[in-house]
């Protein structure tokens, strides 16, 4: 038996409840060669960063490359720690470095590649939830969308035109 507050909100003649459907759009590319040349070049930088990740515990290496409006490219990779939660994902390492180094620049694209040292990763690897929240902060800050391209070691690449496609119903500073 549900408490009364649930019975009230679920009753069939409840005229207040409305359903809300949230949709996200993604582009799917069969392989990295299908991407525009500039994004392929950025992916090469993400792969180079990925291979330098410090991931002795998970054996899972992630690299991110960010293209900025000032033409700079910033890269980052995951940095693990013997105290596991003290480590940081590639995406946050890269975006915090970009924010610290070029605070006035806008981030245009984020390109991500992930590779396991234990098995082949052929499916696209999207950023984790904590990274999505960190990334969307910069989209709100700069007032323009950031495109995200993500892949595994090989295979399909997915693209979202905005972090909001990865994180609907964002928590952002307008509520504070
Ligand atoms: N990792 C990232 O770098 N980015 C993500 O979005 C997901 C996970 C890292 C964290 C950790 O070092 C390893 O991958 C396994 O979770």
Short mmCIF file of C-alpha atoms and ligand atoms in Angstrom, two decimals:
data_model
loop_
_atom_site.label_atom_id
_atom_site.label_comp_id
_atom_site.label_asym_id
_atom_site.label_seq_id
_atom_site.Cartn_x
_atom_site.Cartn_y
_atom_site.Cartn_z
CA UNK A 1 0.00 0.00 0.00
CA UNK A 2 1.46 3.38 -1.03
CA UNK A 3 1.43 6.35 1.34
CA UNK A 4 -1.36 8.83 0.66
CA UNK A 5 0.86 11.39 -1.14
CA UNK A 6 1.61 8.76 -3.82
CA UNK A 7 -2.00 7.71 -4.13
CA UNK A 8 -2.91 11.34 -4.73
CA UNK A 9 -0.37 11.91 -7.47
CA UNK A 10 -1.02 8.61 -9.25
CA UNK A 11 -4.82 8.58 -9.13
CA UNK A 12 -6.35 8.06 -12.57
CA UNK A 13 -8.52 11.18 -12.43
CA UNK A 14 -5.58 13.36 -11.43
CA UNK A 15 -5.80 16.39 -13.73
CA UNK A 16 -2.48 17.87 -12.56
CA UNK A 17 -0.05 15.23 -13.77
CA UNK A 18 1.50 15.82 -17.19
CA UNK A 19 4.04 13.58 -18.81
CA UNK A 20 7.22 15.09 -20.17
CA UNK A 21 9.26 13.41 -22.87
CA UNK A 22 12.89 14.46 -23.28
CA UNK A 23 14.68 13.64 -26.51
CA UNK A 24 18.36 13.74 -27.45
CA UNK A 25 19.94 13.79 -30.89
CA UNK A 26 23.15 12.04 -31.91
CA UNK A 27 24.99 11.53 -35.17
CA UNK A 28 26.63 8.13 -35.69
CA UNK A 29 29.66 7.74 -37.95
CA UNK A 30 30.71 4.24 -39.02
CA UNK A 31 34.41 5.01 -38.57
CA UNK A 32 36.76 7.87 -37.74
CA UNK A 33 37.58 8.34 -41.45
CA UNK A 34 34.02 9.61 -42.01
CA UNK A 35 34.59 12.62 -39.75
CA UNK A 36 35.57 16.06 -41.08
CA UNK A 37 39.38 16.33 -41.40
CA UNK A 38 39.67 18.83 -38.52
CA UNK A 39 37.88 16.42 -36.19
CA UNK A 40 40.02 13.50 -37.37
CA UNK A 41 43.10 15.57 -36.50
CA UNK A 42 41.61 16.33 -33.09
CA UNK A 43 40.87 12.63 -32.58
CA UNK A 44 44.56 11.85 -33.26
CA UNK A 45 45.45 14.23 -30.42
CA UNK A 46 42.88 12.59 -28.15
CA UNK A 47 44.40 9.17 -28.95
CA UNK A 48 47.94 10.45 -28.20
CA UNK A 49 46.71 11.84 -24.88
CA UNK A 50 44.82 8.59 -24.17
CA UNK A 51 47.93 6.49 -24.60
CA UNK A 52 49.72 8.61 -21.98
CA UNK A 53 46.92 8.16 -19.38
CA UNK A 54 47.92 7.05 -15.90
CA UNK A 55 45.50 4.17 -15.36
CA UNK A 56 47.35 1.39 -13.50
CA UNK A 57 44.26 0.34 -11.53
CA UNK A 58 41.53 0.15 -14.17
CA UNK A 59 43.78 -0.48 -17.17
CA UNK A 60 41.25 1.70 -18.99
CA UNK A 61 42.77 4.69 -20.73
CA UNK A 62 40.78 7.71 -21.87
CA UNK A 63 41.97 10.76 -23.79
CA UNK A 64 40.19 14.01 -24.57
CA UNK A 65 41.13 16.83 -26.94
CA UNK A 66 39.38 20.21 -26.90
CA UNK A 67 39.40 22.67 -29.78
CA UNK A 68 39.14 26.27 -28.56
CA UNK A 69 37.98 29.45 -30.29
CA UNK A 70 41.54 30.85 -30.03
CA UNK A 71 42.74 27.93 -32.23
CA UNK A 72 44.51 26.24 -29.29
CA UNK A 73 44.03 22.54 -28.63
CA UNK A 74 44.04 21.31 -25.04
CA UNK A 75 44.32 17.63 -24.18
CA UNK A 76 43.87 15.58 -21.04
CA UNK A 77 43.75 11.99 -19.91
CA UNK A 78 42.58 10.06 -16.88
CA UNK A 79 44.81 10.22 -13.82
CA UNK A 80 44.19 7.47 -11.28
CA UNK A 81 45.15 7.23 -7.63
CA UNK A 82 45.72 4.43 -5.10
CA UNK A 83 42.86 6.13 -3.26
CA UNK A 84 40.48 5.46 -6.15
CA UNK A 85 38.03 8.39 -5.78
CA UNK A 86 40.96 10.85 -5.83
CA UNK A 87 41.60 10.11 -9.51
CA UNK A 88 40.12 12.20 -12.30
CA UNK A 89 38.59 11.44 -15.70
CA UNK A 90 40.18 12.58 -18.95
CA UNK A 91 37.34 14.96 -19.81
CA UNK A 92 37.55 16.88 -16.55
CA UNK A 93 41.35 16.93 -16.59
CA UNK A 94 41.16 18.51 -20.05
CA UNK A 95 38.32 20.97 -19.49
CA UNK A 96 39.68 22.22 -16.17
CA UNK A 97 43.06 22.73 -17.82
CA UNK A 98 41.36 24.68 -20.63
CA UNK A 99 39.39 26.76 -18.11
CA UNK A 100 42.54 27.43 -16.07
CA UNK A 101 44.74 28.32 -19.05
CA UNK A 102 42.39 30.09 -21.48
CA UNK A 103 39.46 31.35 -19.36
CA UNK A 104 38.27 33.72 -22.10
CA UNK A 105 38.25 31.18 -24.92
CA UNK A 106 35.17 29.26 -26.00
CA UNK A 107 35.32 25.49 -26.26
CA UNK A 108 34.04 24.38 -29.66
CA UNK A 109 34.56 20.62 -29.76
CA UNK A 110 35.49 17.86 -27.35
CA UNK A 111 36.78 14.66 -28.87
CA UNK A 112 37.17 11.52 -26.74
CA UNK A 113 38.76 8.12 -27.26
CA UNK A 114 38.88 5.22 -24.78
CA UNK A 115 40.93 2.03 -24.81
CA UNK A 116 41.05 -0.91 -22.42
CA UNK A 117 44.36 -2.66 -21.87
CA UNK A 118 42.34 -5.85 -21.25
CA UNK A 119 39.92 -6.09 -24.18
CA UNK A 120 39.05 -4.31 -27.40
CA UNK A 121 36.60 -1.41 -27.01
CA UNK A 122 34.72 -1.02 -30.27
CA UNK A 123 31.59 0.74 -29.01
CA UNK A 124 31.62 4.52 -28.50
CA UNK A 125 32.39 5.43 -24.86
CA UNK A 126 30.38 8.45 -23.70
CA UNK A 127 31.58 10.69 -20.84
CA UNK A 128 30.50 9.62 -17.34
CA UNK A 129 27.76 11.48 -15.49
CA UNK A 130 30.14 13.53 -13.35
CA UNK A 131 32.00 14.68 -16.47
CA UNK A 132 28.73 15.61 -18.19
CA UNK A 133 27.91 17.89 -15.26
CA UNK A 134 31.42 19.40 -15.34
CA UNK A 135 31.23 19.90 -19.12
CA UNK A 136 27.81 21.55 -19.14
CA UNK A 137 29.08 24.23 -16.73
CA UNK A 138 31.28 25.55 -19.55
CA UNK A 139 28.47 25.45 -22.09
CA UNK A 140 26.40 27.61 -19.72
CA UNK A 141 29.41 29.86 -19.02
CA UNK A 142 30.24 30.52 -22.67
CA UNK A 143 26.61 30.60 -23.87
CA UNK A 144 27.41 28.48 -26.95
CA UNK A 145 27.07 24.77 -27.47
CA UNK A 146 30.00 22.37 -27.26
CA UNK A 147 29.96 19.45 -29.71
CA UNK A 148 31.12 16.12 -28.27
CA UNK A 149 32.56 13.30 -30.39
CA UNK A 150 33.24 10.01 -28.62
CA UNK A 151 34.52 6.60 -29.58
CA UNK A 152 36.25 3.52 -28.20
CA UNK A 153 39.55 2.33 -29.56
CA UNK A 154 38.07 1.77 -33.03
CA UNK A 155 34.67 1.46 -34.67
CA UNK A 156 31.76 3.88 -34.60
CA UNK A 157 32.04 7.50 -33.50
CA UNK A 158 29.07 9.29 -31.99
CA UNK A 159 28.49 13.02 -31.99
CA UNK A 160 26.24 15.16 -29.82
CA UNK A 161 25.87 18.82 -30.83
CA UNK A 162 25.49 19.89 -27.22
CA UNK A 163 26.35 18.53 -23.78
CA UNK A 164 22.61 18.93 -23.11
CA UNK A 165 21.96 15.97 -25.43
CA UNK A 166 24.03 13.90 -23.02
CA UNK A 167 22.56 15.50 -19.91
CA UNK A 168 18.95 16.60 -20.17
CA UNK A 169 17.38 18.54 -17.29
CA UNK A 170 20.71 20.06 -16.30
CA UNK A 171 21.44 21.51 -12.91
CA UNK A 172 22.87 24.96 -13.58
CA UNK A 173 23.61 28.27 -11.93
CA UNK A 174 20.29 29.96 -12.73
CA UNK A 175 18.69 28.06 -9.84
CA UNK A 176 21.23 29.22 -7.25
N1 LIG B 1 37.09 7.53 -17.15
C1 LIG B 1 37.33 8.67 -17.87
O1 LIG B 1 38.47 9.14 -17.97
N2 LIG B 1 36.26 9.28 -18.45
C2 LIG B 1 34.99 8.85 -18.36
O2 LIG B 1 34.07 9.53 -18.80
C3 LIG B 1 34.69 7.56 -17.75
C4 LIG B 1 35.79 6.94 -16.99
C5 LIG B 1 38.22 6.89 -16.48
C6 LIG B 1 38.15 6.98 -14.98
C7 LIG B 1 38.99 5.79 -14.57
O3 LIG B 1 40.35 6.20 -14.52
C8 LIG B 1 38.79 4.80 -15.70
O4 LIG B 1 38.26 5.53 -16.80
C9 LIG B 1 37.85 3.65 -15.37
O5 LIG B 1 36.65 4.12 -14.89
#
